[in-house]
mmCIF file of C-alpha atoms in Angstrom:
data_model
loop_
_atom_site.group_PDB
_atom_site.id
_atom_site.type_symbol
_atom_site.label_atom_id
_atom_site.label_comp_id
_atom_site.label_asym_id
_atom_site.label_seq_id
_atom_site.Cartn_x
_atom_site.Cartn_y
_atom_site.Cartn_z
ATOM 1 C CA UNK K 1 35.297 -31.628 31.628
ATOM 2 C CA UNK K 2 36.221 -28.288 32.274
ATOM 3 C CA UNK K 3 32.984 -26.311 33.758
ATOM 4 C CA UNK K 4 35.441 -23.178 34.382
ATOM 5 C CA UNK K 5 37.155 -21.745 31.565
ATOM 6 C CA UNK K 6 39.673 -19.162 31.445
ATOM 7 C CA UNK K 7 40.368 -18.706 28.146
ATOM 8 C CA UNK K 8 43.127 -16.216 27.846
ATOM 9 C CA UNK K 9 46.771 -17.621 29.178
ATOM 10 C CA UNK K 10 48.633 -14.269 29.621
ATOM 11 C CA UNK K 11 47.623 -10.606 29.169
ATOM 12 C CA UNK K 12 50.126 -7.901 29.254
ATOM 13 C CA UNK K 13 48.710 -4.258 30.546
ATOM 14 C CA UNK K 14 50.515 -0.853 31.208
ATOM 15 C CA UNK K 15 50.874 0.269 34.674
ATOM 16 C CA UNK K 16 47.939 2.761 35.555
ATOM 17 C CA UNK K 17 45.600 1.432 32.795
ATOM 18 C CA UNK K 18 42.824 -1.099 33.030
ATOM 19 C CA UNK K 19 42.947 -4.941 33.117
ATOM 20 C CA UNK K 20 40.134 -6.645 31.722
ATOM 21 C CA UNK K 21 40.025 -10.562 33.091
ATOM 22 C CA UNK K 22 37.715 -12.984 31.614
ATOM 23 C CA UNK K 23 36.459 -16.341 33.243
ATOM 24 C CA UNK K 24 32.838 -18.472 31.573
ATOM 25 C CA UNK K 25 31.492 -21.445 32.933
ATOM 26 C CA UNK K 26 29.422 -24.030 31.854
ATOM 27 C CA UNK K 27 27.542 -24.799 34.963
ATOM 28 C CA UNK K 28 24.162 -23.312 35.377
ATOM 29 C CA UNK K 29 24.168 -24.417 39.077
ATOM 30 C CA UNK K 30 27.254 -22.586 40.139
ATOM 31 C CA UNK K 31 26.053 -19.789 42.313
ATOM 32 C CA UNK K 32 29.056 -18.315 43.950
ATOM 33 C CA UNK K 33 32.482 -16.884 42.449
ATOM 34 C CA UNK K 34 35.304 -15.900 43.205
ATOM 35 C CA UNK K 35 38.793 -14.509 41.979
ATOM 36 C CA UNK K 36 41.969 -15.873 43.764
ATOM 37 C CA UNK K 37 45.488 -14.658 42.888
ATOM 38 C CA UNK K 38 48.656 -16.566 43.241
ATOM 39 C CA UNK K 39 52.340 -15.289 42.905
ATOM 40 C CA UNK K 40 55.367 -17.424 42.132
ATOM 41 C CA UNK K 41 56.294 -20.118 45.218
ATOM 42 C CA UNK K 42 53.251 -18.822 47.242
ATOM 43 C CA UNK K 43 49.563 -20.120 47.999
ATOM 44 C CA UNK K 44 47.120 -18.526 46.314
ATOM 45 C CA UNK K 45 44.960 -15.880 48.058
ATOM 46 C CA UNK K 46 41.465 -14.650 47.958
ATOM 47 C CA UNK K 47 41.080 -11.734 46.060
ATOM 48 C CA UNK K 48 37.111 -10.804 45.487
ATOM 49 C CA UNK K 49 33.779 -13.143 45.176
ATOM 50 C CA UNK K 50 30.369 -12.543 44.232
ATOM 51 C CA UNK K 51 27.077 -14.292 44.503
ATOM 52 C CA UNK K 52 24.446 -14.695 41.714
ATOM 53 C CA UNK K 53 21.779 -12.789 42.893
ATOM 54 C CA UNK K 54 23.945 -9.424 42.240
ATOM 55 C CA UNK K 55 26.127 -8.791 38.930
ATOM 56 C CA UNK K 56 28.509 -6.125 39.942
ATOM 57 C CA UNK K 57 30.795 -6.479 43.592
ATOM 58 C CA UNK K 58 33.814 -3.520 43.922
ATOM 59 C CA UNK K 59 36.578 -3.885 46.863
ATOM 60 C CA UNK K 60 39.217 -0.893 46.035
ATOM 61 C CA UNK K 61 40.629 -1.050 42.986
ATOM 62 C CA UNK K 62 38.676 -5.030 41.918
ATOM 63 C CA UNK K 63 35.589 -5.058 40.106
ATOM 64 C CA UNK K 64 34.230 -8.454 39.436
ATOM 65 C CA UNK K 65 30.963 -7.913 36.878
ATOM 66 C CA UNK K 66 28.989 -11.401 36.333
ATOM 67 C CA UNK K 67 26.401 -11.964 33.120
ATOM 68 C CA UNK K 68 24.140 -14.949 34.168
ATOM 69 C CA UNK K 69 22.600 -15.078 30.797
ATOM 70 C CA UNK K 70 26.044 -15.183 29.157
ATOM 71 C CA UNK K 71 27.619 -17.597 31.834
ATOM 72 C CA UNK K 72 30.249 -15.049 32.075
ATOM 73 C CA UNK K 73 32.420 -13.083 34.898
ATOM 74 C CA UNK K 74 34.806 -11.179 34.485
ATOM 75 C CA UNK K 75 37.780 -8.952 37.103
ATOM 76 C CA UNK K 76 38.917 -5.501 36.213
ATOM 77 C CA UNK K 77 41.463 -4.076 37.922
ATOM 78 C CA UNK K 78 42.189 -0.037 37.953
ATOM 79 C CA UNK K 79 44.104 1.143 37.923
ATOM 80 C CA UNK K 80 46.741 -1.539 37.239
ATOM 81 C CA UNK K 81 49.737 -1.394 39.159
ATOM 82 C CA UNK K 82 53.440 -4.106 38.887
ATOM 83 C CA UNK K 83 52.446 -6.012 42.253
ATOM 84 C CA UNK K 84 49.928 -6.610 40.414
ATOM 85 C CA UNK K 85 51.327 -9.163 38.483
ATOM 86 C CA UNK K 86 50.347 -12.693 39.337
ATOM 87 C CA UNK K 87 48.315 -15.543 38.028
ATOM 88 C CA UNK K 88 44.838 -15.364 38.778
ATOM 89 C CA UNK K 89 41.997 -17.873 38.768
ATOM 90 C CA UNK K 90 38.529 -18.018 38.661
ATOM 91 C CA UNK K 91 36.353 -20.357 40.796
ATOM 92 C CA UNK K 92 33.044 -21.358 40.934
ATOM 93 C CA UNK K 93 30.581 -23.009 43.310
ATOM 94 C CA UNK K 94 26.883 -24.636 43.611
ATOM 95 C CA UNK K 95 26.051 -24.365 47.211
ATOM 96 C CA UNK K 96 23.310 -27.454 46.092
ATOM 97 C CA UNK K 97 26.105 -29.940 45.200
ATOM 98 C CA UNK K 98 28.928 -29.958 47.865
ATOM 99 C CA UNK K 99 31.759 -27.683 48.857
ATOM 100 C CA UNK K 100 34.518 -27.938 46.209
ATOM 101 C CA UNK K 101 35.719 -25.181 44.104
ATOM 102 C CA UNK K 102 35.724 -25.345 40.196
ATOM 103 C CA UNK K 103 38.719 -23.699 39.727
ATOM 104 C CA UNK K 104 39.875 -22.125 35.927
ATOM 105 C CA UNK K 105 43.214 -23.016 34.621
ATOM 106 C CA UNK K 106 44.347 -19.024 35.581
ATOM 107 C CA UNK K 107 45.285 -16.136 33.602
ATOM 108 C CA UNK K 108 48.935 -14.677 34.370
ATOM 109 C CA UNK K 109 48.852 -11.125 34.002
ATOM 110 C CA UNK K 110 52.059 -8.764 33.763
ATOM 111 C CA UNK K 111 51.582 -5.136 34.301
ATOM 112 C CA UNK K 112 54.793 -3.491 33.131
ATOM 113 C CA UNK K 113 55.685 0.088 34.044
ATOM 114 C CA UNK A 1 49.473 -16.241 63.347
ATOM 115 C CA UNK A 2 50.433 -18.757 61.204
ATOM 116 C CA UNK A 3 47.336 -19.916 59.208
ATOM 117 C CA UNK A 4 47.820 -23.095 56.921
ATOM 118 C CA UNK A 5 51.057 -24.632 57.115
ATOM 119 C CA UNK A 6 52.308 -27.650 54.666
ATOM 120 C CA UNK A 7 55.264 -29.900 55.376
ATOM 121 C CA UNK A 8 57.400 -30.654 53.784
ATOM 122 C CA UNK A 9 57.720 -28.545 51.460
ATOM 123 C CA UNK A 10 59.972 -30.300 48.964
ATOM 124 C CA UNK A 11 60.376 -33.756 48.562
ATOM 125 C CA UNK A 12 61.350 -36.256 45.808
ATOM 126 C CA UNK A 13 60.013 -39.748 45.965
ATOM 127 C CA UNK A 14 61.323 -42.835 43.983
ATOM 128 C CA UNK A 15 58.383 -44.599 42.070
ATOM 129 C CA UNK A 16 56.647 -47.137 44.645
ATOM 130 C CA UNK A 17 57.604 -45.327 47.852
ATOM 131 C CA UNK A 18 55.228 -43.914 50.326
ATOM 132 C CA UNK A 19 54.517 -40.493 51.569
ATOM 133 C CA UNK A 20 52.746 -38.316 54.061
ATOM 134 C CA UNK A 21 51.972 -34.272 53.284
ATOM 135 C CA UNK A 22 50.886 -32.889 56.481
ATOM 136 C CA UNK A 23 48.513 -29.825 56.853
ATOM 137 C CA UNK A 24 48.234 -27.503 59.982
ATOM 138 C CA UNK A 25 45.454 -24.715 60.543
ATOM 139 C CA UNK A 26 45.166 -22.466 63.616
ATOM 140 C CA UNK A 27 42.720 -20.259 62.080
ATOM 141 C CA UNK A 28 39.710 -23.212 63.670
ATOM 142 C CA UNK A 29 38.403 -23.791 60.245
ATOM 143 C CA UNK A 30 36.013 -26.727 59.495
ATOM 144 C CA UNK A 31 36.861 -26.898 56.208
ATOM 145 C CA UNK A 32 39.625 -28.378 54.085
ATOM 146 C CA UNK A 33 40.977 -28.924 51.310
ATOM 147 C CA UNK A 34 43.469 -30.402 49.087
ATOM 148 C CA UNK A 35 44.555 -29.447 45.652
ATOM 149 C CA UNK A 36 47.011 -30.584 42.763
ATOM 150 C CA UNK A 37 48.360 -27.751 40.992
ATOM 151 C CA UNK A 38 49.710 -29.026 37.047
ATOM 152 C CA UNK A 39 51.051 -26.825 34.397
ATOM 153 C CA UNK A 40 47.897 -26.129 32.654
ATOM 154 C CA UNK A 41 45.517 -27.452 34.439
ATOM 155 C CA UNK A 42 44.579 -24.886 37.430
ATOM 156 C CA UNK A 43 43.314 -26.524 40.706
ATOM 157 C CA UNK A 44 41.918 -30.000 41.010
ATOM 158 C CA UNK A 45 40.548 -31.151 43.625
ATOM 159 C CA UNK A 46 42.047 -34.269 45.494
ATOM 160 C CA UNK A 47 39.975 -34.520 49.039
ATOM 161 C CA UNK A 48 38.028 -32.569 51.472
ATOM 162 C CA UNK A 49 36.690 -32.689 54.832
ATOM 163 C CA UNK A 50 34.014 -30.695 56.490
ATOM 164 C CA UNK A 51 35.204 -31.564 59.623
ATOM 165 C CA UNK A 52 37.130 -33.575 62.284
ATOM 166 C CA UNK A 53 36.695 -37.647 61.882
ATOM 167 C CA UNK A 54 35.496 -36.835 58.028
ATOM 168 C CA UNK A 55 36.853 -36.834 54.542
ATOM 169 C CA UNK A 56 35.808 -37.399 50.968
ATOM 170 C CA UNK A 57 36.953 -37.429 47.730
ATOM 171 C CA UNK A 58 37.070 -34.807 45.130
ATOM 172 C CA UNK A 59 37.879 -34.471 41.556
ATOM 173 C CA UNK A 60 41.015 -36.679 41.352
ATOM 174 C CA UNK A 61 41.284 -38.727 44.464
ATOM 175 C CA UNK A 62 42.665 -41.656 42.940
ATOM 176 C CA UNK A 63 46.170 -42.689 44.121
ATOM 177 C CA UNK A 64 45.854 -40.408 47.234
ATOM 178 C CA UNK A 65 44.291 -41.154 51.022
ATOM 179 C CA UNK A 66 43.410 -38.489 53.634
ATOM 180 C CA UNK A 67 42.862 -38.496 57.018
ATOM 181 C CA UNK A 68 41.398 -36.116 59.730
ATOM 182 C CA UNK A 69 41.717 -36.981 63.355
ATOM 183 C CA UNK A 70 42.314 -33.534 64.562
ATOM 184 C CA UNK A 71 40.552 -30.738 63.651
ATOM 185 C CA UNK A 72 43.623 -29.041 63.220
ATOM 186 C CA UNK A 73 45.451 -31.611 60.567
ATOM 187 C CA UNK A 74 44.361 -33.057 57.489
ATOM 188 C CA UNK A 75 46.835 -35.492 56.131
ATOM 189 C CA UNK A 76 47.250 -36.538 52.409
ATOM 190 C CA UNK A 77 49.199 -39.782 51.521
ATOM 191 C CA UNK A 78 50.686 -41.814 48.865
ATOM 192 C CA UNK A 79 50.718 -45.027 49.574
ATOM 193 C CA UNK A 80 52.774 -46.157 46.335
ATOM 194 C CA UNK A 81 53.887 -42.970 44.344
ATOM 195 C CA UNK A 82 53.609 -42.321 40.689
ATOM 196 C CA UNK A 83 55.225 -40.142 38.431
ATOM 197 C CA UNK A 84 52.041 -38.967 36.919
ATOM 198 C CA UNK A 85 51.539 -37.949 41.208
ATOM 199 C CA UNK A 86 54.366 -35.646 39.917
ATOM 200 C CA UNK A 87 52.986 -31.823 41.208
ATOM 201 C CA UNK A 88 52.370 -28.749 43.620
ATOM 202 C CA UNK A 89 50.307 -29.708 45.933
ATOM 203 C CA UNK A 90 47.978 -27.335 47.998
ATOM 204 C CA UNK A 91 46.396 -27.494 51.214
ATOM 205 C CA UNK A 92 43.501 -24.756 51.867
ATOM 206 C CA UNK A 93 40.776 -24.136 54.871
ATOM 207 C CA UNK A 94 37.953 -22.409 54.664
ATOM 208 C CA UNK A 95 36.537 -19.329 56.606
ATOM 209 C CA UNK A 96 32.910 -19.818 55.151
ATOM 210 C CA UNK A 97 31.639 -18.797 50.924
ATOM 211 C CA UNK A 98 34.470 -20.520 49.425
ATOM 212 C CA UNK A 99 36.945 -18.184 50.769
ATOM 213 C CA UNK A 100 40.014 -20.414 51.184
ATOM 214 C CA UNK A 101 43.279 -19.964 52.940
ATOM 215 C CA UNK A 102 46.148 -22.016 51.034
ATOM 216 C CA UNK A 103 49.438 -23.002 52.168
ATOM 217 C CA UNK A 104 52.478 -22.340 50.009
ATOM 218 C CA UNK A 105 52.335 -25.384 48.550
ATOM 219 C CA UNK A 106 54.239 -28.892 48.908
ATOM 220 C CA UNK A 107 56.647 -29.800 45.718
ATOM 221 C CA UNK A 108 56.514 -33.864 44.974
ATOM 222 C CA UNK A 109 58.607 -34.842 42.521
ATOM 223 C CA UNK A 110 58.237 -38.636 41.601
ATOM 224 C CA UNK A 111 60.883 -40.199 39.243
#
């Protein structure tokens, strides 16, 4: 059973505007996240995380916001830019129940110019 | 600095026949990991290992053995491939708080 959802397949943004990802979970243990990104024929890579004891963490142009009550996180990115265009997942962990990543199936996103 | 390397990184495998994916870290992580990558399915989980001499399974171990003997290497294997073992797969290590360093992946196909 999916506990990390990522229910949008592909979004499509305009270079310089705002992109608006969306991960939920199901898990009311998972106390860590985190946003990886992955281009074609490459690993993917670490892109931002947050704990659960804050609901907003910003690195540059990444914002990742987090509603507990909604079991909902989301990744804006702005402004958007074309390298920006990659698949990117969501991930969640419970630090009480081992060390695996729940990963979401991934969003691709395509910023266009 | 190389961080996690995966060999090989292509490889096609007749049903029944046996394989070995080996992962290499320098970066001294305890940690790792390795995933299966399916269209639509994200990241799964095959084995871990929090460290050298230690391994256990994850979300879909079945089909697949691991072993650890260096700190360094974590080895998957197929011991009688499957087409349905037919995927990317993904080695990662850990720095610490889930922040994983993957490999660029390992390409099985199985027919």
């Amino acid at each position: 059973d999916q506990q990390v959802k990522q229910n949008s397949p592909s979004l499509s943004v305009q270079e310089g505007r705002i992109s608006i990802l969306n991960c939920d979970y199901t898990n009311s243990m998972f106390d860590y996240f985190l946003w990886y990104k992955k281009y074609p024929a490459e690993g993917p890579t670490f892109l931002i995380s947050i704990s659960s004891i804050k609901d907003k963490n910003e690195d540059g142009r990444f914002t990742v916001f987090l509603n507990k009550s909604a079991k909902h996180l989301s990744l804006h990115i702005v402004p958007s830019q074309p390298g920006d265009s990659a698949v990117y997942f969501c991930a969640a962990r419970s630090s009480n129940s081992g060390y695996a990543l729940n990963f979401g199936k991934g969003t691709s996103l395509l910023v266009t110019p | 600095n190389a961080g996690v390397t995966q060999t090989p990184k292509f490889r096609v495998l007749k049903t029944g026949q046996s394989m070995t994916l080996l992962c290499a870290q320098d970066m001294n992580h305890e940690y790792m990991y390795w995933y299966r990558q399916d269209p639509g399915m994200g990241l799964r989980l095959i084995h871990y290992s929090v460290g050298e001499g230690t391994t256990a399974k994850g979300e879909v171990p079945d089909g697949y053995n691991v072993s650890r003997l260096k700190k360094q290497n974590f080895l998957l294997g197929l011991e009688s491939a499957a087409p349905s073992q037919t995927s990317v797969y993904f080695c990662a290590s850990e720095r610490g708080a889930g922040e994983l360093f993957f490999g660029e992946g390992s390409r099985l196909t199985v027919l």
